[in-house]
């Protein structure tokens, strides 16, 4: 409702409320202004109808005031007629009508001041030549809700807030100059079931240095709080229903308060919930208290805000003149890349581009505060929403109304004329102004809080004339000579940057002996060139880059083998002949026949009693490593049966670690390299004979650093560690083991990062056995040998860049 919007603005800003703007325009009269014919007030039960009849369709704007409560109706191109300037009504809602007529060069205006007993909801309509205002009477007040709010506010410890005893059904909006209270009470209507929320109030208790939000329900509140950001608090009221007129935003930005705004609305995601969002100026943590059906939330007022005085008795849209841009000095510490930005004016001063952009953003039209028929789509409109309804209204009157709403001064040239027909609903007033200008092919130029309106072609011609005059003045300026000695930058390189900045008569040269620039140009260009050179001629930072290449290796080999054999001799020598003619003797032994170790060795039955180098092995599967072995020999007294067995086993393990740590220092954006190693010679043959050539096996670090303003370092880095491997040779020449890493990384100053790594793991198991017999469980170990090998290798490359202090 229109009255609800009025309440929303009035409650947030105190003494003055401009809730919405409804404009209607009638048929333009050919010669004379319209005049008021009659004013009638009718009591229609729950409503009071104020009817204003005129000789033509009225063109009026309305707004409200709080102290005293009144409805202001201002009609353009309308005279008072024969109406009495003061009319007493006294019907309990409207106390008195005050009419005032004023004239100026643009025409005659009439203002009707409707003095009310209190601010109430109302609607406005235009029917033919009549303006009809319908003011709704309120019902009975909910005393419980009002008493709860009053009790909560009385506990504030002696604050300056005041509460008035409202009549039944009164919709009250009260405020002190410090913005102590913005409250709504009365008989609200509710849709749905749940705890009825009857008040969401704001109180700024300066004495206690707190900003208070008071939420009142019909019963105890079931709520939760959350903090999506440091400057936003959300109170979720469970199973609640919001009263009519309470779904709104209280704008408390004009108060010396920690709270910027308080928004209350029905939850769109959780049916049956009401949410209250408190937006803060600074991150503060509140205290929450419950007292029956009242929830009190106190936000501490930060010291930076507590000293601010609230002196604005009304909400005013103003254009603030931007503060002078501070000059950036060479000693300013640059904390980010954005901080390095420079906007160099013709006066030779460096200003912050972000602040300059904010000036353009704060202007009505953006883009240097000028409107020439087009608007940047990204431009943000920030004016108060208004409703405009015109039918062939004089454009000067439209500008006057927009000037009143937007609190800006609008000046039009003599060639601005005509009527405009437009209907805009809830459109920011500055956007509405741009739309009207565009419809009438008009342009505008903003100077502070003054907006000058003229045809677009007129403004463009003025700009062209001004540009031509400026160029003529530049062409007539004297050329001056400027010498700029450089400390760190190269004059030849800087010269190329300056060539595009010169005027058509300017020139730039350099002296290589003194590293000095010699510039000849007009003074405005010399100012910009001097500031640009001062910005470019800075000390180049240096970086120390340390690399650590760590190699770790681990190996293990384990083997288990067996050898066994023997002989069986059936003969007269062993006392066990066969007794046959053939075979008279039978001998059985391993495939390899043993030989006597020495002539003095003792024998039993013609066989040595000790082990020989080549025993009669039936199974000969020793381990590759025979540093550990156990032998067993069994034989009969006569040498009939002999058995020899040998178990061999071996295991080896190794651990290794190699650390290489090259380091180098260089300036930003300059490549540096360091190498350590050897060149290995090798021979090649050709038709010309044998030649000796070399291959490099080196440890090399190549890096190009780039330092950012926030002390982050970008590194383009290549690390190589090549070394000869004499364990693997080709024609007695060693092979080369290659380990390389090349990448681009971003590292903070002094931090260490791993730019690469290689991890290898090898495991091999080999088995040698006699077919068939070696697969027999358990018994198969007598017919096989096993070997297991594991190798682990790991390579890591660490990089640590450090900015050399004193180089910035």
Short mmCIF file of N, CA and C in Angstrom, two decimals, residues 14 27-28 45 60 95 110 149 169 184 187 197 235 415 418 430 470 493 500 537 551 592 610 648 706 722 773 808:
data_model
loop_
_atom_site.label_atom_id
_atom_site.label_comp_id
_atom_site.label_asym_id
_atom_site.label_seq_id
_atom_site.Cartn_x
_atom_site.Cartn_y
_atom_site.Cartn_z
N UNK A 14 12.85 9.83 10.42
CA UNK A 14 12.46 10.75 11.48
C UNK A 14 11.51 11.81 11.01
N UNK A 27 -5.09 17.41 -19.64
CA UNK A 27 -4.97 18.04 -20.94
C UNK A 27 -4.42 19.45 -20.73
N UNK A 28 -3.39 19.80 -21.47
CA UNK A 28 -2.79 21.12 -21.33
C UNK A 28 -3.78 22.19 -21.82
N UNK A 45 -17.76 5.98 6.65
CA UNK A 45 -17.62 4.87 7.60
C UNK A 45 -16.17 4.67 8.00
N UNK A 60 -0.74 17.01 -9.89
CA UNK A 60 -0.36 17.22 -8.49
C UNK A 60 0.66 16.19 -8.04
N UNK A 95 -8.08 17.68 10.59
CA UNK A 95 -8.35 18.80 11.46
C UNK A 95 -8.61 20.08 10.65
N UNK A 110 -0.60 25.81 -6.68
CA UNK A 110 -1.42 25.83 -5.47
C UNK A 110 -1.02 24.66 -4.59
N UNK A 149 5.98 -3.04 23.84
CA UNK A 149 7.01 -2.20 23.23
C UNK A 149 7.42 -1.10 24.18
N UNK A 169 -5.94 2.11 17.62
CA UNK A 169 -5.83 1.97 16.18
C UNK A 169 -4.90 2.97 15.54
N UNK A 184 6.24 1.21 14.82
CA UNK A 184 4.90 1.05 14.26
C UNK A 184 4.10 0.23 15.25
N UNK A 187 -3.39 -1.95 15.04
CA UNK A 187 -4.12 -3.17 14.71
C UNK A 187 -3.75 -3.59 13.30
N UNK A 197 3.70 -11.27 14.72
CA UNK A 197 4.73 -10.25 14.94
C UNK A 197 4.05 -8.89 14.86
N UNK A 235 17.96 -12.67 11.88
CA UNK A 235 17.14 -13.27 12.94
C UNK A 235 15.99 -14.00 12.26
N UNK A 415 16.01 27.22 -25.39
CA UNK A 415 15.51 26.37 -26.48
C UNK A 415 14.98 25.03 -25.99
N UNK A 418 8.26 22.42 -24.78
CA UNK A 418 7.40 21.34 -25.23
C UNK A 418 6.72 20.61 -24.10
N UNK A 430 16.44 9.67 -10.82
CA UNK A 430 17.51 10.04 -11.73
C UNK A 430 17.38 9.28 -13.06
N UNK A 470 40.59 24.99 -26.99
CA UNK A 470 41.69 24.41 -26.23
C UNK A 470 42.86 24.05 -27.14
N UNK A 493 65.17 3.18 -23.20
CA UNK A 493 63.90 2.45 -23.10
C UNK A 493 62.76 3.37 -22.72
N UNK A 500 54.70 8.85 -27.55
CA UNK A 500 53.28 9.01 -27.84
C UNK A 500 52.61 10.07 -26.98
N UNK A 537 60.87 5.49 -12.95
CA UNK A 537 62.27 5.44 -12.51
C UNK A 537 62.35 5.03 -11.05
N UNK A 551 67.90 -36.27 -3.33
CA UNK A 551 67.74 -37.61 -3.88
C UNK A 551 67.89 -38.61 -2.75
N UNK A 592 77.43 -84.34 -11.43
CA UNK A 592 78.79 -83.79 -11.44
C UNK A 592 79.64 -84.64 -10.50
N UNK A 610 86.07 -85.24 3.24
CA UNK A 610 85.72 -83.81 3.35
C UNK A 610 85.06 -83.34 2.05
N UNK A 648 72.70 -72.25 0.72
CA UNK A 648 73.32 -70.93 0.56
C UNK A 648 72.24 -69.85 0.64
N UNK A 706 59.66 -12.55 -11.09
CA UNK A 706 58.87 -11.32 -11.24
C UNK A 706 58.19 -11.05 -9.91
N UNK A 722 72.24 -33.48 -14.13
CA UNK A 722 72.71 -34.60 -14.94
C UNK A 722 74.05 -35.08 -14.40
N UNK A 773 59.25 -81.05 -9.80
CA UNK A 773 59.64 -81.25 -8.40
C UNK A 773 59.63 -79.93 -7.63
N UNK A 808 63.78 -2.71 -2.60
CA UNK A 808 62.48 -2.16 -3.04
C UNK A 808 62.49 -0.65 -2.92
#
